[in-house]
Amino acid sequence: MQLPAALLTSLESANGFDKDAFLKVHESGEQVTSIRVNPTKFEILNLKFKSEEKIPWARNGFYLQERPSFTFDPLFHAGCYYVQEASSMFLEQVLKQTVDLSKPIKILDLCAAPGGKSTHIQSLINQESLLVSNEVIKSRNNILKDNIIKWGCENVVVTNNDPKDFARLENYFDVIVVDAPCSGSGLFRKEPEAINHWSENNVQLCSQRQQRILVDVLPALKKDGVLIYSTCSYSKEEDEDIAEWLTGEFQIENIKLQIDESWNIVKSSNSCRFWPDKVKGEGFFIAVFKKTEGSDPEKRRAIKNLTEVSKKGIEFVKQFCIVTDELSFVNGFDGVYAVNKYLLNDVNFLNSNLRVSYFGVKAGELMR
Ligand code: SAM
């Protein structure tokens, strides 16, 4: 594996960079396989993987000793677990340390496909909280939607919008996660072919795009709301420089995180760097901020409302679904959808302002 010389030179000043160890871990050919179990769907899997090594920063995360053929496993297709890179599961610690997850919150995962972080967030928030899982690229939005469907969540709305469309939702979210598109150097060990696409010029382009995305989405965050920014790039231009630019340009503060020393995560200013020669995982960067400006959210009015399914229709649906008092059944794009009743106003509001591609759980279609 021939790592780009310009990358290695640029990393010399990066916090925690150990060139020899870094080269060695890339040359070793060692691969780390990790999964995250879906706690609502299959508690029993926690028992199945009990003998596997736990990922210390993610409650339902496990390292597997070898990589099985996931495509032959029905439990994989049933959304009982998600195959996810271990470092990126650190998002759990960031959320637990900075957000009161026992309260109902609105959270946006802006760059969400294929859905690793969204399915993780969904397992951490409560049922009265709402996750908007967004992906701008249409083909990737379909993959995201499929993964959300497999995970099985009645409090997620999947959208297919450009970050600037979220300007219509001023002061709306309590938390925004921007897992930004990046130059991808952190995944070179897993995907060596990505090395061919790396260039200093691309790092600059990615950095500019990351700034544009953040500028576009920041108005949608409430005052005192939490912004989580992450990349799988080692380049400072996409990591610490972006964090510094954010605090310099906007009314936001960088929040410091508590990290267990034994995890070997490198603190860099108030951010966290994951080096594959130090942690059992790939390259990753994450930082968290609190917005200190903004006004109170206005009353939201939906322009179009989804119609509720008739009593007769619900009687029919009851034959196939467990209908609890918490659920509303509405006529969605192509059938009957179940959604948490506390969230129906928000679903209507989002559906009036964004391109919603899925929400809640599709229960089926009523015909004749
Ligand atoms: N969060 C995802 C997960 O955990 O599975 C991975 C996200 S990936 C690092 C970045 C995503 O940003 C990609 O799905 C990509 O399509 C999307 N993206 C690309 N250009 C974008 C843009 N200009 N604005 C917003 N998202 C963009």
Coordinates of C-alpha atoms and ligand atoms in Angstrom, one line a residue:
M1 CA 0.0 0.0 0.0
Q2 CA 1.6 3.2 -1.2
L3 CA 0.3 6.1 0.8
P4 CA 0.5 9.6 -0.9
A5 CA 3.8 11.3 0.1
A6 CA 2.1 14.7 0.2
L7 CA -0.4 13.3 2.8
L8 CA 2.4 11.9 5.0
T9 CA 4.2 15.3 4.9
S10 CA 1.0 17.2 5.7
L11 CA 0.3 15.0 8.7
E12 CA 3.7 15.7 10.3
S13 CA 2.2 18.5 12.3
A14 CA -1.1 16.7 13.1
N15 CA -1.7 15.8 16.8
G16 CA -0.8 12.2 17.6
F17 CA 0.7 11.4 14.2
D18 CA 3.3 8.6 14.6
K19 CA 4.7 8.1 11.0
D20 CA 6.3 4.7 11.6
A21 CA 3.3 3.2 13.4
F22 CA 0.9 4.7 10.9
L23 CA 2.8 3.2 7.9
K24 CA 3.1 -0.1 9.7
V25 CA -0.6 -0.4 10.4
H26 CA -1.4 0.3 6.7
E27 CA 1.2 -2.2 5.5
S28 CA 0.1 -4.9 7.9
G29 CA -3.1 -5.8 5.9
E30 CA -4.9 -6.2 9.2
Q31 CA -8.6 -5.6 8.9
V32 CA -11.0 -4.7 11.8
T33 CA -14.6 -5.9 11.5
S34 CA -17.2 -4.4 13.8
I35 CA -21.0 -4.5 14.1
R36 CA -23.6 -2.7 16.1
V37 CA -26.6 -4.6 17.3
N38 CA -30.2 -3.2 17.0
P39 CA -31.3 -3.2 20.7
T40 CA -35.1 -2.9 19.9
K41 CA -35.1 -5.6 17.4
F42 CA -33.0 -8.3 18.7
E43 CA -31.8 -8.1 22.3
I44 CA -30.8 -11.8 21.9
L45 CA -28.1 -10.8 19.5
N46 CA -26.3 -9.2 22.5
L47 CA -26.2 -12.7 23.9
K48 CA -25.1 -14.2 20.5
F49 CA -22.1 -11.8 20.4
K50 CA -21.4 -12.0 24.1
S51 CA -18.1 -13.8 23.7
E52 CA -17.0 -11.2 21.1
E53 CA -14.8 -8.2 22.2
K54 CA -16.9 -5.2 23.0
I55 CA -16.2 -1.8 21.6
P56 CA -15.6 0.3 24.7
W57 CA -17.4 3.5 23.6
A58 CA -20.5 1.9 22.1
R59 CA -23.0 -0.1 24.2
N60 CA -24.1 -2.4 21.4
G61 CA -20.9 -2.4 19.4
F62 CA -18.8 -5.5 19.0
Y63 CA -15.6 -6.5 17.2
L64 CA -15.8 -9.7 15.2
Q65 CA -12.8 -12.0 15.1
E66 CA -13.4 -12.6 11.4
R67 CA -15.5 -11.1 8.7
P68 CA -18.4 -13.5 7.9
S69 CA -20.3 -13.2 4.7
F70 CA -23.0 -10.8 5.9
T71 CA -25.0 -11.1 2.6
F72 CA -25.8 -14.7 3.5
D73 CA -27.1 -13.9 7.0
P74 CA -30.9 -13.3 7.2
L75 CA -30.4 -11.4 10.5
F76 CA -28.3 -8.9 8.6
H77 CA -31.1 -8.3 6.1
A78 CA -33.6 -8.1 8.8
G79 CA -31.8 -5.2 10.4
C80 CA -30.9 -7.0 13.5
Y81 CA -27.4 -5.5 13.3
Y82 CA -25.5 -3.0 11.2
V83 CA -21.9 -3.5 10.0
Q84 CA -20.2 -0.2 11.1
E85 CA -16.7 1.0 11.5
A86 CA -15.8 1.1 15.2
S87 CA -14.2 4.6 15.5
S88 CA -17.3 6.3 14.1
M89 CA -19.4 4.7 16.9
F90 CA -17.8 7.2 19.2
L91 CA -20.7 9.4 18.2
E92 CA -22.6 7.7 21.1
Q93 CA -20.2 9.2 23.7
V94 CA -20.5 12.6 22.1
L95 CA -24.3 12.5 22.2
K96 CA -24.4 11.1 25.8
Q97 CA -22.1 13.7 27.1
T98 CA -23.7 16.7 25.4
V99 CA -27.4 16.0 25.0
D100 CA -30.1 15.0 27.5
L101 CA -31.3 12.0 25.6
S102 CA -34.1 11.3 28.1
K103 CA -36.0 14.3 26.8
P104 CA -37.8 14.5 23.5
I105 CA -35.5 16.1 21.0
K106 CA -35.3 16.9 17.2
I107 CA -32.1 15.8 15.6
L108 CA -30.9 16.1 12.0
D109 CA -28.4 13.8 10.5
L110 CA -27.6 15.9 7.4
C111 CA -25.2 13.7 5.4
A112 CA -26.7 10.3 6.4
A113 CA -26.3 7.7 3.7
P114 CA -25.8 4.8 4.0
G115 CA -27.2 5.2 7.5
G116 CA -24.6 4.1 10.0
K117 CA -24.9 7.1 12.2
S118 CA -28.7 7.4 11.7
T119 CA -29.4 3.9 12.8
H120 CA -27.1 4.5 15.8
I121 CA -28.7 7.7 16.7
Q122 CA -32.1 6.1 16.5
S123 CA -31.1 3.5 19.1
L124 CA -30.0 6.3 21.5
I125 CA -32.9 8.7 21.3
N126 CA -36.3 8.0 22.9
Q127 CA -39.6 7.3 21.1
E128 CA -40.9 10.8 21.4
S129 CA -37.8 12.2 19.8
L130 CA -37.6 12.8 16.0
L131 CA -34.7 12.0 13.8
V132 CA -34.5 13.6 10.3
S133 CA -32.2 11.5 8.3
N134 CA -31.2 13.4 5.1
E135 CA -29.1 12.5 2.0
V136 CA -28.8 14.8 -0.9
I137 CA -27.8 12.3 -3.6
K138 CA -30.9 10.4 -4.9
S139 CA -29.3 7.0 -5.4
R140 CA -27.7 7.1 -2.0
N141 CA -31.0 8.3 -0.5
N142 CA -32.6 5.0 -1.7
I143 CA -29.9 3.0 0.1
L144 CA -30.4 5.1 3.3
K145 CA -34.2 4.6 3.1
D146 CA -33.7 0.8 2.8
N147 CA -31.4 0.7 5.8
I148 CA -33.9 2.8 7.9
I149 CA -36.7 0.4 6.9
K150 CA -34.6 -2.6 7.9
W151 CA -33.8 -1.0 11.2
G152 CA -37.5 -0.5 11.9
C153 CA -38.1 2.9 13.4
E154 CA -41.4 4.9 13.8
N155 CA -39.7 8.1 14.7
V156 CA -37.5 8.7 11.7
V157 CA -38.2 10.9 8.6
V158 CA -36.0 10.3 5.6
T159 CA -35.4 13.3 3.4
N160 CA -33.7 14.0 0.1
N161 CA -32.6 17.6 0.3
D162 CA -29.7 19.9 -0.3
P163 CA -28.3 21.4 2.9
K164 CA -29.5 24.9 1.9
D165 CA -33.1 23.7 1.9
F166 CA -32.9 23.4 5.7
A167 CA -32.9 27.3 5.8
R168 CA -36.7 26.9 5.8
L169 CA -36.5 25.2 9.2
E170 CA -34.9 28.1 11.1
N171 CA -34.2 27.3 14.8
Y172 CA -35.9 23.9 14.5
F173 CA -33.3 21.3 15.6
D174 CA -31.9 20.6 19.0
V175 CA -29.0 18.6 17.5
I176 CA -27.4 18.6 14.0
V177 CA -24.9 16.0 13.0
V178 CA -22.8 16.8 9.9
D179 CA -20.8 13.7 9.0
A180 CA -19.3 15.5 6.1
P181 CA -18.3 14.2 2.7
C182 CA -14.5 14.3 2.8
S183 CA -11.3 13.2 1.1
G184 CA -11.5 9.8 2.9
S185 CA -7.9 9.2 3.9
G186 CA -9.1 7.7 7.2
L187 CA -10.5 4.7 5.3
F188 CA -7.4 3.9 3.2
R189 CA -6.7 0.7 5.2
K190 CA -10.2 -0.6 4.4
E191 CA -10.5 0.8 0.9
P192 CA -7.0 1.0 -0.6
E193 CA -8.4 2.0 -4.1
A194 CA -9.5 5.3 -2.5
I195 CA -5.8 6.3 -2.4
N196 CA -5.9 6.9 -6.2
H197 CA -8.6 9.6 -5.7
W198 CA -6.6 11.4 -3.0
S199 CA -4.9 14.8 -3.9
E200 CA -4.1 17.9 -2.0
N201 CA -6.4 19.8 -4.4
N202 CA -9.3 17.5 -3.4
V203 CA -8.6 18.1 0.3
Q204 CA -9.0 21.9 -0.4
L205 CA -12.2 21.3 -2.4
C206 CA -13.6 19.1 0.4
S207 CA -12.7 21.7 3.0
Q208 CA -14.6 24.4 1.0
R209 CA -17.6 22.2 0.5
Q210 CA -17.6 21.4 4.3
Q211 CA -17.7 25.1 5.0
R212 CA -20.6 25.6 2.6
I213 CA -22.6 22.8 4.1
L214 CA -22.1 24.1 7.6
V215 CA -23.0 27.7 6.6
D216 CA -26.2 26.4 4.9
V217 CA -27.4 24.2 7.8
L218 CA -26.5 26.3 10.9
P219 CA -29.6 28.5 10.8
A220 CA -31.7 25.3 11.4
L221 CA -30.1 24.8 14.8
K222 CA -31.7 26.3 17.8
K223 CA -30.0 28.5 20.3
D224 CA -28.1 26.3 22.8
G225 CA -28.4 23.5 20.2
V226 CA -25.6 21.0 19.6
L227 CA -23.7 20.7 16.4
I228 CA -21.6 17.6 15.9
Y229 CA -19.1 17.6 13.1
S230 CA -17.1 14.6 11.9
T231 CA -15.0 13.3 9.0
C232 CA -13.1 10.3 8.0
S233 CA -10.1 12.4 6.8
Y234 CA -6.8 12.9 8.6
S235 CA -6.2 16.3 7.0
K236 CA -6.3 19.3 9.3
E237 CA -7.9 21.4 6.6
E238 CA -11.0 19.3 6.9
D239 CA -10.8 18.8 10.7
E240 CA -9.2 21.2 13.2
D241 CA -9.2 24.1 10.7
I242 CA -12.9 23.7 10.2
A243 CA -13.5 23.6 13.9
E244 CA -11.4 26.8 14.3
W245 CA -13.2 28.5 11.4
L246 CA -16.6 27.6 12.9
T247 CA -15.8 29.2 16.3
G248 CA -14.2 32.2 14.6
E249 CA -17.0 32.9 12.2
F250 CA -20.1 32.0 14.2
Q251 CA -21.6 32.4 17.7
I252 CA -20.7 28.9 18.7
E253 CA -18.5 27.3 21.3
N254 CA -16.4 24.2 21.1
I255 CA -17.4 21.7 23.8
K256 CA -14.8 19.6 25.5
L257 CA -15.4 15.9 25.8
Q258 CA -14.3 13.4 28.5
I259 CA -12.3 10.5 27.1
D260 CA -11.2 7.5 29.0
E261 CA -7.4 7.4 28.8
S262 CA -7.3 3.7 28.0
W263 CA -9.2 4.3 24.7
N264 CA -6.1 5.9 23.2
I265 CA -8.1 8.5 21.4
V266 CA -6.0 11.7 20.8
K267 CA -7.4 15.0 22.0
S268 CA -6.7 17.7 19.6
S269 CA -7.8 21.2 20.8
N270 CA -11.3 20.2 22.0
S271 CA -11.7 17.6 19.2
C272 CA -10.9 13.9 19.0
R273 CA -8.7 12.2 16.5
F274 CA -8.7 8.4 15.9
W275 CA -5.5 6.9 14.5
P276 CA -5.6 3.3 13.4
D277 CA -2.2 2.6 15.0
K278 CA -3.6 3.7 18.4
V279 CA -7.3 2.5 18.4
K280 CA -8.9 -0.6 17.1
G281 CA -10.7 1.2 14.3
E282 CA -10.2 3.5 11.3
G283 CA -9.2 7.1 11.0
F284 CA -11.9 9.5 12.3
F285 CA -12.3 13.0 13.5
I286 CA -15.1 14.4 15.6
A287 CA -15.8 17.7 17.3
V288 CA -18.9 19.1 19.1
F289 CA -20.2 22.7 19.5
K290 CA -22.9 24.6 21.2
K291 CA -24.7 27.4 19.3
T292 CA -25.0 30.5 21.5
E293 CA -27.2 32.7 19.3
G294 CA -30.6 32.3 17.6
S295 CA -34.2 33.1 18.6
D296 CA -36.9 30.8 20.0
P297 CA -38.5 28.5 17.4
E298 CA -41.7 29.9 16.0
K299 CA -45.0 28.0 15.9
R300 CA -44.8 25.6 13.0
R301 CA -47.6 25.4 10.5
A302 CA -47.9 22.6 8.0
I303 CA -49.2 23.7 4.6
K304 CA -50.3 20.1 3.8
N305 CA -51.5 17.5 6.2
L306 CA -51.4 13.8 5.8
T307 CA -54.9 12.4 6.2
E308 CA -55.6 9.9 9.0
V309 CA -56.7 6.4 8.1
S310 CA -60.4 5.8 8.7
K311 CA -61.7 3.8 11.7
K312 CA -62.6 1.0 9.3
G313 CA -59.2 1.0 7.8
I314 CA -57.5 0.8 11.2
E315 CA -59.7 -2.1 12.2
F316 CA -58.3 -3.9 9.1
V317 CA -54.7 -2.8 9.8
K318 CA -55.1 -4.3 13.4
Q319 CA -55.1 -7.8 11.9
F320 CA -51.5 -7.3 10.9
C321 CA -50.0 -4.8 13.3
I322 CA -49.9 -4.2 17.0
V323 CA -51.8 -1.0 17.2
T324 CA -50.9 0.9 20.3
D325 CA -52.2 4.2 21.6
E326 CA -48.9 5.8 20.8
L327 CA -49.3 5.3 17.0
S328 CA -51.2 7.3 14.4
F329 CA -52.0 5.7 11.1
V330 CA -51.9 8.1 8.1
N331 CA -52.2 7.8 4.3
G332 CA -48.7 8.3 3.1
F333 CA -47.4 8.5 -0.5
D334 CA -48.2 4.9 -1.4
G335 CA -50.0 3.3 1.5
V336 CA -50.7 3.3 5.2
Y337 CA -47.9 4.6 7.5
A338 CA -47.6 4.2 11.2
V339 CA -46.0 7.1 13.0
N340 CA -45.6 8.1 16.7
K341 CA -48.7 10.3 17.4
Y342 CA -46.6 12.9 19.2
L343 CA -44.6 13.4 16.0
L344 CA -47.4 13.8 13.5
N345 CA -47.4 17.6 13.5
D346 CA -43.7 17.6 12.8
V347 CA -44.0 15.0 10.1
N348 CA -46.7 17.2 8.4
F349 CA -44.4 20.3 8.8
L350 CA -41.4 18.5 7.3
N351 CA -43.5 17.1 4.5
S352 CA -44.7 20.6 3.7
N353 CA -41.1 22.0 3.5
L354 CA -38.8 19.2 2.4
R355 CA -38.6 16.3 0.0
V356 CA -39.7 13.4 2.3
S357 CA -38.9 10.0 0.9
Y358 CA -40.0 7.9 3.9
F359 CA -41.3 8.3 7.4
G360 CA -42.4 6.1 10.3
V361 CA -43.2 2.5 9.3
K362 CA -45.1 1.6 6.2
A363 CA -47.8 -0.8 7.4
G364 CA -49.1 -1.8 4.0
E365 CA -51.6 -0.7 1.4
L366 CA -55.4 -0.7 1.7
M367 CA -57.0 -1.8 -1.6
R368 CA -60.7 -1.7 -2.4
Ligands
SAM1 N1 -23.1 9.5 7.9 C1 -23.0 8.4 7.0 C2 -23.0 7.1 7.8 O1 -22.6 7.1 8.9 O2 -23.4 6.0 7.2 C3 -21.8 8.5 6.1 C4 -21.9 9.9 5.3 S1 -20.6 10.1 4.1 C5 -19.2 10.4 5.1 C6 -21.0 11.7 3.5 C7 -22.3 11.8 2.8 O3 -22.5 13.2 2.4 C8 -22.4 10.9 1.5 O4 -23.6 10.1 1.6 C9 -22.6 11.9 0.4 O5 -23.4 11.5 -0.6 C10 -23.1 13.2 1.1 N2 -22.8 14.4 0.4 C11 -22.1 14.6 -0.7 N3 -22.1 15.9 -1.1 C12 -22.8 16.5 -0.2 C13 -23.2 17.9 -0.1 N4 -22.8 18.8 -0.9 N5 -24.1 18.2 0.9 C14 -24.5 17.3 1.8 N6 -24.1 16.0 1.7 C15 -23.3 15.6 0.7

